Amino acid sequence: MTELEGAVLGVVWSRGPLTGYAVRQRFQRSPTVGWSASEGAIYPAIERLIGYGFIRSVEEMTGRRSGRALTVTAEGEEALRFWISSLADSMGGAPVDPIRTRVNYLGALPPVERRAFLDSAERNARAALAAIRGHDIDPKHKDPWALKASLLGAAMDVEARLKWIDEVRRLLPGG
Amino acid sequence: MTELEGAVLGVVWSRGPLTGYAVRQRFQRSPTVGWSASEGAIYPAIERLIGYGFIRSVEEMTGRRSGRALTVTAEGEEALRFWISSLADSMGGAPVDPIRTRVNYLGALPPVERRAFLDSAERNARAALAAIRGHDIDPKHKDPWALKASLLGAAMDVEARLKWIDEVRRLLPGG
DNA sequence: GGCTCCATGTAAGGAGTTACATGATTCA
DNA sequence: TGAATCATGTAACTCCTTACATGGAGCC
């Protein structure tokens, strides 16, 4: 199971019956970047999950509009538990981060542009932090505490980044 | 330019002339996870960079062994600067993190397994932190300060994760 | 009647993954 | 002489990306 498949399965499990469109919206509105959540990724992933027997599509109406409402099967719930529990050894380390990658080669920029780089990284981080803090808790989610825990993690992540950017400014040669 | 292409270009720029094999080793030994650094990724990426005119392969010997030593061209250096500076708005936010993703659905696990999950996440994080701290500064790198800054970022990232895991334990329903 | 959402697809393309293959060289 | 390392490739596959297409429902 891919990360995307696992995450989709989790969304369907945690928010009861919902359409593929609604699943996609969850990803689009997530304050975590990296999920492109394009139709070309979500719908095929759902098809695969249906193929595995982890998701069932009940021909139901969500409101007035037509659309297949998705539900997790018993095997799907088992698969979700397995996916969560089977942590690879590599998970838990520092994930790839485009800013950190670029800092390795910051010496290629003239000093003025180095500071400009760090400034724009800081701006982005502050914007991201505001988005995370302003993110409303989805009332459809089964376990609000889990959602809160995840959002807290994202916030702490970005806060750590802000502190780090300050440190990098200090490490810059010449002040 | 892909993240991988940019990173490869940066490695070649920062460590002078070196073989594709050596580039690959840098990625494999990086304490940052997420770079698979398989031959099937690195060599085609190098080929592409040569195609763009960013990298030149000088038919030279590295030591006694044969192998094409890679160097960055003038256009390559320009491209590297551009790649570093052109930060997308999305960069700087919280990157996708497999642990955080899973925490969203931690409610699917029975309470005992929730704690086991957090324990193994913590173990992985501590191991990663030790690897980062024990990582030797590559003497071939042009700018040791940049390397140190990057490693510091990885360490701060994992430290923030450890604090977060503690918080999540507290958020768990029932203690 | 037109604009915005909801809702689902699909086609083309690229890039990375896994896995294997091949040789030369160093070293014990 | 055999194992480990250096060094480069390639073939098959999968998944994700970008981009486009379609149609119905709600609303002002």
mmCIF file of C-alpha atoms (C1' of nucleotides) in Angstrom:
data_model
loop_
_atom_site.group_PDB
_atom_site.id
_atom_site.type_symbol
_atom_site.label_atom_id
_atom_site.label_comp_id
_atom_site.label_asym_id
_atom_site.label_seq_id
_atom_site.Cartn_x
_atom_site.Cartn_y
_atom_site.Cartn_z
ATOM 1 C CA MET A 1 0.000 0.000 0.000
ATOM 2 C CA THR A 2 1.303 3.429 -1.027
ATOM 3 C CA GLU A 3 1.386 6.367 1.370
ATOM 4 C CA LEU A 4 -1.352 7.929 -0.714
ATOM 5 C CA GLU A 5 -3.467 4.771 -0.648
ATOM 6 C CA GLY A 6 -3.016 4.493 3.094
ATOM 7 C CA ALA A 7 -3.953 8.107 3.612
ATOM 8 C CA VAL A 8 -7.029 7.794 1.395
ATOM 9 C CA LEU A 9 -8.078 4.686 3.290
ATOM 10 C CA GLY A 10 -7.634 6.613 6.519
ATOM 11 C CA VAL A 11 -9.714 9.530 5.311
ATOM 12 C CA VAL A 12 -12.567 7.243 4.273
ATOM 13 C CA TRP A 13 -12.339 5.335 7.551
ATOM 14 C CA SER A 14 -12.311 8.472 9.696
ATOM 15 C CA ARG A 15 -15.040 10.518 7.998
ATOM 16 C CA GLY A 16 -17.671 7.895 7.406
ATOM 17 C CA PRO A 17 -19.302 7.566 3.976
ATOM 18 C CA LEU A 18 -18.126 10.234 1.574
ATOM 19 C CA THR A 19 -17.524 10.746 -2.129
ATOM 20 C CA GLY A 20 -14.207 10.644 -3.930
ATOM 21 C CA TYR A 21 -14.570 14.348 -4.505
ATOM 22 C CA ALA A 22 -14.788 14.958 -0.763
ATOM 23 C CA VAL A 23 -11.698 12.817 -0.208
ATOM 24 C CA ARG A 24 -9.856 14.947 -2.706
ATOM 25 C CA GLN A 25 -10.952 18.132 -0.961
ATOM 26 C CA ARG A 26 -9.557 16.868 2.326
ATOM 27 C CA PHE A 27 -6.147 16.529 0.717
ATOM 28 C CA GLN A 28 -6.335 19.853 -1.055
ATOM 29 C CA ARG A 29 -7.220 21.681 2.143
ATOM 30 C CA SER A 30 -4.667 19.875 4.239
ATOM 31 C CA PRO A 31 -2.115 22.266 5.716
ATOM 32 C CA THR A 32 0.554 19.652 5.026
ATOM 33 C CA VAL A 33 2.221 20.285 1.706
ATOM 34 C CA GLY A 34 3.297 17.520 -0.596
ATOM 35 C CA TRP A 35 -0.095 16.106 -1.385
ATOM 36 C CA SER A 36 -0.892 17.361 -4.841
ATOM 37 C CA ALA A 37 -4.277 15.677 -4.613
ATOM 38 C CA SER A 38 -4.871 15.784 -8.329
ATOM 39 C CA GLU A 39 -7.797 13.863 -9.771
ATOM 40 C CA GLY A 40 -5.316 11.702 -11.626
ATOM 41 C CA ALA A 41 -3.890 10.539 -8.302
ATOM 42 C CA ILE A 42 -6.966 10.279 -6.069
ATOM 43 C CA TYR A 43 -9.441 8.511 -8.330
ATOM 44 C CA PRO A 44 -7.026 5.789 -9.465
ATOM 45 C CA ALA A 45 -5.981 5.282 -5.826
ATOM 46 C CA ILE A 46 -9.631 4.810 -4.861
ATOM 47 C CA GLU A 47 -10.067 2.356 -7.733
ATOM 48 C CA ARG A 48 -7.085 0.377 -6.465
ATOM 49 C CA LEU A 49 -8.438 0.319 -2.912
ATOM 50 C CA ILE A 50 -11.747 -0.962 -4.254
ATOM 51 C CA GLY A 51 -9.819 -3.585 -6.192
ATOM 52 C CA TYR A 52 -8.058 -4.713 -3.022
ATOM 53 C CA GLY A 53 -11.443 -4.997 -1.334
ATOM 54 C CA PHE A 54 -10.610 -2.336 1.250
ATOM 55 C CA ILE A 55 -13.252 0.136 0.168
ATOM 56 C CA ARG A 56 -16.800 -0.383 -0.990
ATOM 57 C CA SER A 57 -18.751 2.110 -3.045
ATOM 58 C CA VAL A 58 -22.363 2.261 -1.959
ATOM 59 C CA GLU A 59 -24.602 3.725 -4.639
ATOM 60 C CA GLU A 60 -26.031 6.398 -2.454
ATOM 61 C CA MET A 61 -26.696 10.086 -2.541
ATOM 62 C CA THR A 62 -24.615 12.336 -0.335
ATOM 63 C CA GLY A 63 -27.115 15.145 -0.337
ATOM 64 C CA ARG A 64 -29.204 15.814 -3.383
ATOM 65 C CA ARG A 65 -26.338 15.340 -5.806
ATOM 66 C CA SER A 66 -25.452 11.959 -7.166
ATOM 67 C CA GLY A 67 -22.131 10.361 -6.351
ATOM 68 C CA ARG A 68 -20.808 7.103 -5.005
ATOM 69 C CA ALA A 69 -20.428 7.183 -1.262
ATOM 70 C CA LEU A 70 -17.344 5.288 -0.108
ATOM 71 C CA THR A 71 -17.080 3.105 2.986
ATOM 72 C CA VAL A 72 -14.281 1.026 4.467
ATOM 73 C CA THR A 73 -14.824 -2.741 4.555
ATOM 74 C CA ALA A 74 -13.792 -5.030 7.406
ATOM 75 C CA GLU A 75 -10.672 -6.033 5.465
ATOM 76 C CA GLY A 76 -10.034 -2.372 4.826
ATOM 77 C CA GLU A 77 -10.050 -1.612 8.530
ATOM 78 C CA GLU A 78 -7.648 -4.467 9.132
ATOM 79 C CA ALA A 79 -5.424 -3.186 6.321
ATOM 80 C CA LEU A 80 -5.511 0.306 7.791
ATOM 81 C CA ARG A 81 -4.367 -0.995 11.177
ATOM 82 C CA PHE A 82 -1.590 -2.951 9.504
ATOM 83 C CA TRP A 83 -0.510 0.046 7.446
ATOM 84 C CA ILE A 84 -0.335 2.285 10.504
ATOM 85 C CA SER A 85 1.559 -0.237 12.603
ATOM 86 C CA SER A 86 4.099 -1.307 10.006
ATOM 87 C CA LEU A 87 6.517 1.577 10.406
ATOM 88 C CA ALA A 88 9.635 1.254 8.304
ATOM 89 C CA ASP A 89 12.880 1.833 10.197
ATOM 90 C CA SER A 90 13.517 4.880 8.056
ATOM 91 C CA MET A 91 10.319 6.574 9.217
ATOM 92 C CA GLY A 92 10.900 8.899 12.099
ATOM 93 C CA GLY A 93 14.046 10.466 10.742
ATOM 94 C CA ALA A 94 14.289 13.875 9.132
ATOM 95 C CA PRO A 95 12.193 13.835 5.977
ATOM 96 C CA VAL A 96 13.388 15.405 2.747
ATOM 97 C CA ASP A 97 12.898 19.128 2.995
ATOM 98 C CA PRO A 98 13.437 21.407 -0.019
ATOM 99 C CA ILE A 99 14.712 24.271 2.143
ATOM 100 C CA ARG A 100 17.234 22.137 3.981
ATOM 101 C CA THR A 101 18.410 20.608 0.711
ATOM 102 C CA ARG A 102 19.055 24.053 -0.739
ATOM 103 C CA VAL A 103 20.873 25.302 2.347
ATOM 104 C CA ASN A 104 23.599 22.773 1.587
ATOM 105 C CA TYR A 105 24.519 24.813 -1.466
ATOM 106 C CA LEU A 106 23.768 28.282 -0.157
ATOM 107 C CA GLY A 107 27.418 29.091 -0.721
ATOM 108 C CA ALA A 108 26.663 29.241 -4.440
ATOM 109 C CA LEU A 109 24.671 32.444 -3.889
ATOM 110 C CA PRO A 110 26.218 35.862 -3.300
ATOM 111 C CA PRO A 111 25.818 36.970 0.351
ATOM 112 C CA VAL A 112 22.900 39.317 -0.291
ATOM 113 C CA GLU A 113 20.887 36.599 -1.990
ATOM 114 C CA ARG A 114 21.623 34.177 0.822
ATOM 115 C CA ARG A 115 19.782 36.456 3.196
ATOM 116 C CA ALA A 116 16.987 36.964 0.689
ATOM 117 C CA PHE A 117 16.628 33.196 0.464
ATOM 118 C CA LEU A 118 16.341 32.832 4.232
ATOM 119 C CA ASP A 119 13.873 35.721 4.385
ATOM 120 C CA SER A 120 11.540 34.164 1.863
ATOM 121 C CA ALA A 121 11.844 30.793 3.574
ATOM 122 C CA GLU A 122 10.824 32.502 6.799
ATOM 123 C CA ARG A 123 7.890 34.227 5.146
ATOM 124 C CA ASN A 124 6.663 30.917 3.759
ATOM 125 C CA ALA A 125 7.035 29.263 7.134
ATOM 126 C CA ARG A 126 5.090 31.990 8.905
ATOM 127 C CA ALA A 127 2.308 31.776 6.338
ATOM 128 C CA ALA A 128 2.205 28.011 6.744
ATOM 129 C CA LEU A 129 2.076 28.327 10.517
ATOM 130 C CA ALA A 130 -0.852 30.738 10.303
ATOM 131 C CA ALA A 131 -2.661 28.332 7.993
ATOM 132 C CA ILE A 132 -2.103 25.448 10.391
ATOM 133 C CA ARG A 133 -3.317 27.420 13.384
ATOM 134 C CA GLY A 134 -6.319 28.693 11.487
ATOM 135 C CA HIS A 135 -7.211 25.227 10.270
ATOM 136 C CA ASP A 136 -10.640 24.244 11.554
ATOM 137 C CA ILE A 137 -11.075 20.825 13.112
ATOM 138 C CA ASP A 138 -13.128 18.721 10.702
ATOM 139 C CA PRO A 139 -16.343 17.890 12.594
ATOM 140 C CA LYS A 140 -16.832 14.733 10.526
ATOM 141 C CA HIS A 141 -13.639 13.133 11.879
ATOM 142 C CA LYS A 142 -14.167 10.218 14.253
ATOM 143 C CA ASP A 143 -11.368 11.115 16.657
ATOM 144 C CA PRO A 144 -10.869 14.845 17.171
ATOM 145 C CA TRP A 145 -7.927 14.190 19.483
ATOM 146 C CA ALA A 146 -6.048 12.436 16.675
ATOM 147 C CA LEU A 147 -6.672 15.315 14.331
ATOM 148 C CA LYS A 148 -5.507 17.772 16.952
ATOM 149 C CA ALA A 149 -2.391 15.723 17.573
ATOM 150 C CA SER A 150 -1.559 15.740 13.887
ATOM 151 C CA LEU A 151 -2.091 19.486 13.538
ATOM 152 C CA LEU A 152 0.049 20.070 16.597
ATOM 153 C CA GLY A 153 2.805 18.081 14.955
ATOM 154 C CA ALA A 154 2.658 20.205 11.833
ATOM 155 C CA ALA A 155 2.782 23.381 13.914
ATOM 156 C CA MET A 156 5.734 22.187 15.988
ATOM 157 C CA ASP A 157 7.489 21.206 12.791
ATOM 158 C CA VAL A 158 7.199 24.685 11.327
ATOM 159 C CA GLU A 159 8.101 26.336 14.626
ATOM 160 C CA ALA A 160 11.285 24.289 14.720
ATOM 161 C CA ARG A 161 12.014 25.422 11.196
ATOM 162 C CA LEU A 162 11.675 29.076 12.183
ATOM 163 C CA LYS A 163 14.155 28.617 15.001
ATOM 164 C CA TRP A 164 16.488 26.848 12.620
ATOM 165 C CA ILE A 165 16.350 29.660 10.058
ATOM 166 C CA ASP A 166 17.495 32.042 12.782
ATOM 167 C CA GLU A 167 20.391 29.746 13.570
ATOM 168 C CA VAL A 168 21.364 29.571 9.911
ATOM 169 C CA ARG A 169 21.500 33.364 9.767
ATOM 170 C CA ARG A 170 24.015 33.235 12.571
ATOM 171 C CA LEU A 171 26.055 30.523 10.830
ATOM 172 C CA LEU A 172 26.316 32.569 7.632
ATOM 173 C CA PRO A 173 29.930 33.631 7.169
ATOM 174 C CA GLY A 174 30.395 37.314 7.938
ATOM 175 C CA GLY A 175 27.616 37.817 10.441
ATOM 176 C CA MET B 1 14.620 20.867 -12.712
ATOM 177 C CA THR B 2 13.568 18.116 -10.302
ATOM 178 C CA GLU B 3 14.514 18.169 -6.633
ATOM 179 C CA LEU B 4 16.778 15.223 -7.348
ATOM 180 C CA GLU B 5 18.390 16.936 -10.318
ATOM 181 C CA GLY B 6 18.923 20.080 -8.266
ATOM 182 C CA ALA B 7 20.429 18.103 -5.424
ATOM 183 C CA VAL B 8 22.735 16.176 -7.772
ATOM 184 C CA LEU B 9 23.841 19.430 -9.365
ATOM 185 C CA GLY B 10 24.519 20.789 -5.892
ATOM 186 C CA VAL B 11 26.579 17.772 -4.901
ATOM 187 C CA VAL B 12 28.719 18.009 -8.022
ATOM 188 C CA TRP B 13 29.123 21.766 -7.554
ATOM 189 C CA SER B 14 30.073 21.503 -3.891
ATOM 190 C CA ARG B 15 32.506 18.554 -4.017
ATOM 191 C CA GLY B 16 34.490 19.372 -7.087
ATOM 192 C CA PRO B 17 35.096 16.704 -9.762
ATOM 193 C CA LEU B 18 33.694 13.345 -8.766
ATOM 194 C CA THR B 19 32.190 10.233 -10.341
ATOM 195 C CA GLY B 20 28.527 9.347 -10.555
ATOM 196 C CA TYR B 21 29.216 6.562 -8.135
ATOM 197 C CA ALA B 22 30.517 9.042 -5.561
ATOM 198 C CA VAL B 23 27.432 11.219 -6.061
ATOM 199 C CA ARG B 24 25.280 8.210 -5.366
ATOM 200 C CA GLN B 25 27.209 7.426 -2.190
ATOM 201 C CA ARG B 26 26.606 10.951 -0.896
ATOM 202 C CA PHE B 27 22.858 10.363 -1.161
ATOM 203 C CA GLN B 28 23.023 6.910 0.342
ATOM 204 C CA ARG B 29 24.962 8.128 3.344
ATOM 205 C CA SER B 30 22.855 11.211 3.835
ATOM 206 C CA PRO B 31 21.121 11.211 7.230
ATOM 207 C CA THR B 32 18.058 12.647 5.521
ATOM 208 C CA VAL B 33 15.679 9.897 4.546
ATOM 209 C CA GLY B 34 13.644 9.959 1.381
ATOM 210 C CA TRP B 35 16.499 9.792 -1.066
ATOM 211 C CA SER B 36 16.455 6.247 -2.330
ATOM 212 C CA ALA B 37 19.532 7.018 -4.415
ATOM 213 C CA SER B 38 19.121 3.980 -6.615
ATOM 214 C CA GLU B 39 21.271 3.659 -9.714
ATOM 215 C CA GLY B 40 18.098 3.901 -11.768
ATOM 216 C CA ALA B 41 17.515 7.376 -10.364
ATOM 217 C CA ILE B 42 21.004 8.872 -10.137
ATOM 218 C CA TYR B 43 22.527 7.882 -13.469
ATOM 219 C CA PRO B 44 19.549 9.006 -15.572
ATOM 220 C CA ALA B 45 19.470 12.271 -13.591
ATOM 221 C CA ILE B 46 23.147 12.840 -14.377
ATOM 222 C CA GLU B 47 22.462 12.082 -18.031
ATOM 223 C CA ARG B 48 19.704 14.681 -18.047
ATOM 224 C CA LEU B 49 21.937 17.290 -16.413
ATOM 225 C CA ILE B 50 24.576 16.617 -19.057
ATOM 226 C CA GLY B 51 21.853 16.994 -21.675
ATOM 227 C CA TYR B 52 20.879 20.389 -20.246
ATOM 228 C CA GLY B 53 24.516 21.413 -20.402
ATOM 229 C CA PHE B 54 24.773 21.871 -16.637
ATOM 230 C CA ILE B 55 27.328 19.157 -16.068
ATOM 231 C CA ARG B 56 30.351 18.117 -18.083
ATOM 232 C CA SER B 57 31.971 14.714 -17.850
ATOM 233 C CA VAL B 58 35.715 14.995 -18.084
ATOM 234 C CA GLU B 59 37.349 11.752 -19.122
ATOM 235 C CA GLU B 60 39.627 11.597 -16.181
ATOM 236 C CA MET B 61 40.723 9.151 -13.543
ATOM 237 C CA THR B 62 39.636 9.744 -9.973
ATOM 238 C CA GLY B 63 42.399 7.675 -8.492
ATOM 239 C CA ARG B 64 43.631 4.594 -10.275
ATOM 240 C CA ARG B 65 40.190 3.397 -11.275
ATOM 241 C CA SER B 66 38.544 4.555 -14.460
ATOM 242 C CA GLY B 67 35.389 6.597 -14.329
ATOM 243 C CA ARG B 68 34.080 9.861 -15.720
ATOM 244 C CA ALA B 69 34.720 12.743 -13.361
ATOM 245 C CA LEU B 70 31.836 15.220 -13.348
ATOM 246 C CA THR B 71 32.153 19.000 -13.181
ATOM 247 C CA VAL B 72 29.594 21.796 -13.187
ATOM 248 C CA THR B 73 29.640 24.124 -16.198
ATOM 249 C CA ALA B 74 29.125 27.894 -16.070
ATOM 250 C CA GLU B 75 25.480 27.432 -17.114
ATOM 251 C CA GLY B 76 25.191 24.752 -14.475
ATOM 252 C CA GLU B 77 26.300 27.138 -11.761
ATOM 253 C CA GLU B 78 23.806 29.691 -12.983
ATOM 254 C CA ALA B 79 21.087 27.024 -13.011
ATOM 255 C CA LEU B 80 22.028 25.981 -9.490
ATOM 256 C CA ARG B 81 21.664 29.565 -8.245
ATOM 257 C CA PHE B 82 18.310 29.848 -9.978
ATOM 258 C CA TRP B 83 17.121 26.537 -8.558
ATOM 259 C CA ILE B 84 18.046 27.542 -5.018
ATOM 260 C CA SER B 85 16.476 30.979 -5.250
ATOM 261 C CA SER B 86 13.217 29.968 -6.897
ATOM 262 C CA LEU B 87 11.412 28.788 -3.798
ATOM 263 C CA ALA B 88 7.819 27.770 -4.426
ATOM 264 C CA ASP B 89 5.323 29.316 -2.011
ATOM 265 C CA SER B 90 4.538 25.859 -0.706
ATOM 266 C CA MET B 91 8.116 25.271 0.409
ATOM 267 C CA GLY B 92 8.642 26.138 4.024
ATOM 268 C CA GLY B 93 5.477 24.518 5.305
ATOM 269 C CA ALA B 94 5.283 21.185 7.060
ATOM 270 C CA PRO B 95 6.430 18.490 4.649
ATOM 271 C CA VAL B 96 4.631 15.186 4.314
ATOM 272 C CA ASP B 97 5.648 13.008 7.217
ATOM 273 C CA PRO B 98 4.616 9.340 7.397
ATOM 274 C CA ILE B 99 4.355 9.404 11.184
ATOM 275 C CA ARG B 100 2.153 12.480 11.265
ATOM 276 C CA THR B 101 -0.029 11.055 8.520
ATOM 277 C CA ARG B 102 -0.591 7.899 10.539
ATOM 278 C CA VAL B 103 -1.347 9.735 13.748
ATOM 279 C CA ASN B 104 -4.486 11.068 12.078
ATOM 280 C CA TYR B 105 -5.897 7.563 12.157
ATOM 281 C CA LEU B 106 -4.387 6.336 15.376
ATOM 282 C CA GLY B 107 -7.928 5.864 16.662
ATOM 283 C CA ALA B 108 -8.163 2.802 14.447
ATOM 284 C CA LEU B 109 -5.699 0.983 16.707
ATOM 285 C CA PRO B 110 -6.568 -0.473 20.108
ATOM 286 C CA PRO B 111 -5.061 1.620 22.957
ATOM 287 C CA VAL B 112 -2.149 -0.724 23.615
ATOM 288 C CA GLU B 113 -1.048 -0.629 20.001
ATOM 289 C CA ARG B 114 -1.313 3.144 19.941
ATOM 290 C CA ARG B 115 1.366 3.332 22.580
ATOM 291 C CA ALA B 116 3.443 0.712 20.787
ATOM 292 C CA PHE B 117 3.236 2.834 17.651
ATOM 293 C CA LEU B 118 4.467 5.928 19.461
ATOM 294 C CA ASP B 119 7.229 3.932 21.134
ATOM 295 C CA SER B 120 8.587 2.643 17.847
ATOM 296 C CA ALA B 121 8.314 6.099 16.307
ATOM 297 C CA GLU B 122 10.381 7.409 19.201
ATOM 298 C CA ARG B 123 12.967 4.664 18.802
ATOM 299 C CA ASN B 124 13.331 5.479 15.120
ATOM 300 C CA ALA B 125 13.656 9.170 15.879
ATOM 301 C CA ARG B 126 16.358 8.588 18.488
ATOM 302 C CA ALA B 127 18.289 6.370 16.116
ATOM 303 C CA ALA B 128 18.009 9.012 13.402
ATOM 304 C CA LEU B 129 19.182 11.716 15.787
ATOM 305 C CA ALA B 130 22.225 9.672 16.748
ATOM 306 C CA ALA B 131 23.027 9.143 13.072
ATOM 307 C CA ILE B 132 22.753 12.858 12.373
ATOM 308 C CA ARG B 133 24.978 13.784 15.296
ATOM 309 C CA GLY B 134 27.506 11.139 14.385
ATOM 310 C CA HIS B 135 27.588 12.228 10.769
ATOM 311 C CA ASP B 136 31.060 13.386 9.832
ATOM 312 C CA ILE B 137 31.446 16.646 7.962
ATOM 313 C CA ASP B 138 32.468 15.833 4.414
ATOM 314 C CA PRO B 139 35.943 17.381 3.994
ATOM 315 C CA LYS B 140 35.433 17.690 0.227
ATOM 316 C CA HIS B 141 32.553 20.132 0.629
ATOM 317 C CA LYS B 142 33.300 23.715 -0.416
ATOM 318 C CA ASP B 143 31.381 25.379 2.410
ATOM 319 C CA PRO B 144 31.551 23.531 5.714
ATOM 320 C CA TRP B 145 29.266 26.113 7.336
ATOM 321 C CA ALA B 146 26.488 25.272 4.858
ATOM 322 C CA LEU B 147 26.843 21.592 5.579
ATOM 323 C CA LYS B 148 26.756 22.255 9.308
ATOM 324 C CA ALA B 149 23.668 24.412 8.897
ATOM 325 C CA SER B 150 21.901 21.654 7.019
ATOM 326 C CA LEU B 151 22.807 18.993 9.569
ATOM 327 C CA LEU B 152 21.671 21.291 12.361
ATOM 328 C CA GLY B 153 18.314 21.608 10.612
ATOM 329 C CA ALA B 154 17.923 17.851 10.417
ATOM 330 C CA ALA B 155 18.766 17.502 14.102
ATOM 331 C CA MET B 156 16.347 20.237 15.161
ATOM 332 C CA ASP B 157 13.689 18.608 13.034
ATOM 333 C CA VAL B 158 14.032 15.276 14.789
ATOM 334 C CA GLU B 159 14.260 16.915 18.217
ATOM 335 C CA ALA B 160 10.967 18.673 17.531
ATOM 336 C CA ARG B 161 9.494 15.334 16.589
ATOM 337 C CA LEU B 162 10.550 13.794 19.874
ATOM 338 C CA LYS B 163 8.863 16.576 21.803
ATOM 339 C CA TRP B 164 5.777 16.150 19.695
ATOM 340 C CA ILE B 165 5.596 12.410 20.350
ATOM 341 C CA ASP B 166 5.530 13.187 24.063
ATOM 342 C CA GLU B 167 2.681 15.597 23.515
ATOM 343 C CA VAL B 168 0.765 13.011 21.532
ATOM 344 C CA ARG B 169 1.079 10.553 24.423
ATOM 345 C CA ARG B 170 -0.604 13.146 26.592
ATOM 346 C CA LEU B 171 -3.363 13.733 24.046
ATOM 347 C CA LEU B 172 -4.178 10.034 23.869
ATOM 348 C CA PRO B 173 -7.633 9.471 25.389
ATOM 349 C CA GLY B 174 -7.364 7.851 28.811
ATOM 350 C CA GLY B 175 -3.955 9.098 29.864
ATOM 351 C "C1'" DG C 1 -29.116 32.139 -18.077
ATOM 352 C "C1'" DG C 2 -24.796 32.024 -16.617
ATOM 353 C "C1'" DC C 3 -21.500 31.210 -12.784
ATOM 354 C "C1'" DT C 4 -19.840 28.407 -9.384
ATOM 355 C "C1'" DC C 5 -19.536 24.153 -7.140
ATOM 356 C "C1'" DC C 6 -20.028 19.080 -7.048
ATOM 357 C "C1'" DA C 7 -18.477 14.865 -9.156
ATOM 358 C "C1'" DT C 8 -15.912 11.699 -11.986
ATOM 359 C "C1'" DG C 9 -13.113 10.485 -15.243
ATOM 360 C "C1'" DT C 10 -9.043 9.857 -18.782
ATOM 361 C "C1'" DA C 11 -4.858 10.452 -21.782
ATOM 362 C "C1'" DA C 12 0.001 11.445 -22.170
ATOM 363 C "C1'" DG C 13 4.121 11.800 -20.086
ATOM 364 C "C1'" DG C 14 7.945 11.607 -16.831
ATOM 365 C "C1'" DA C 15 10.439 10.346 -13.106
ATOM 366 C "C1'" DG C 16 11.658 7.221 -9.620
ATOM 367 C "C1'" DT C 17 11.691 2.146 -7.860
ATOM 368 C "C1'" DT C 18 13.213 -2.468 -7.864
ATOM 369 C "C1'" DA C 19 16.080 -5.557 -9.619
ATOM 370 C "C1'" DC C 20 19.441 -7.320 -12.306
ATOM 371 C "C1'" DA C 21 23.849 -7.378 -15.154
ATOM 372 C "C1'" DT C 22 28.474 -6.410 -16.037
ATOM 373 C "C1'" DG C 23 33.231 -5.558 -15.435
ATOM 374 C "C1'" DA C 24 37.508 -3.674 -13.255
ATOM 375 C "C1'" DT C 25 40.225 -2.968 -9.196
ATOM 376 C "C1'" DT C 26 41.812 -3.322 -4.557
ATOM 377 C "C1'" DC C 27 42.975 -6.068 -0.708
ATOM 378 C "C1'" DA C 28 43.382 -9.970 2.477
ATOM 379 C "C1'" DT D 1 41.984 -16.516 -5.443
ATOM 380 C "C1'" DG D 2 38.097 -14.860 -3.780
ATOM 381 C "C1'" DA D 3 35.503 -11.122 -1.542
ATOM 382 C "C1'" DA D 4 34.460 -6.446 -1.291
ATOM 383 C "C1'" DT D 5 34.296 -2.224 -3.374
ATOM 384 C "C1'" DC D 6 34.285 0.915 -7.372
ATOM 385 C "C1'" DA D 7 31.747 2.087 -11.429
ATOM 386 C "C1'" DT D 8 28.116 2.188 -14.833
ATOM 387 C "C1'" DG D 9 24.341 0.809 -16.914
ATOM 388 C "C1'" DT D 10 19.426 -0.984 -18.263
ATOM 389 C "C1'" DA D 11 14.676 -3.078 -18.424
ATOM 390 C "C1'" DA D 12 10.103 -3.341 -16.519
ATOM 391 C "C1'" DC D 13 6.932 -1.334 -13.815
ATOM 392 C "C1'" DT D 14 4.161 1.814 -11.045
ATOM 393 C "C1'" DC D 15 2.581 5.795 -9.567
ATOM 394 C "C1'" DC D 16 2.015 10.574 -9.790
ATOM 395 C "C1'" DT D 17 1.663 14.987 -12.612
ATOM 396 C "C1'" DT D 18 -0.456 17.998 -15.785
ATOM 397 C "C1'" DA D 19 -4.086 18.916 -18.381
ATOM 398 C "C1'" DC D 20 -8.252 18.395 -20.306
ATOM 399 C "C1'" DA D 21 -13.242 16.784 -20.726
ATOM 400 C "C1'" DT D 22 -17.832 16.140 -19.258
ATOM 401 C "C1'" DG D 23 -22.197 16.730 -16.913
ATOM 402 C "C1'" DG D 24 -25.456 17.868 -13.310
ATOM 403 C "C1'" DA D 25 -27.000 20.769 -9.399
ATOM 404 C "C1'" DG D 26 -27.539 24.989 -6.856
ATOM 405 C "C1'" DC D 27 -27.988 29.863 -6.926
ATOM 406 C "C1'" DC D 28 -28.506 34.891 -7.962
#
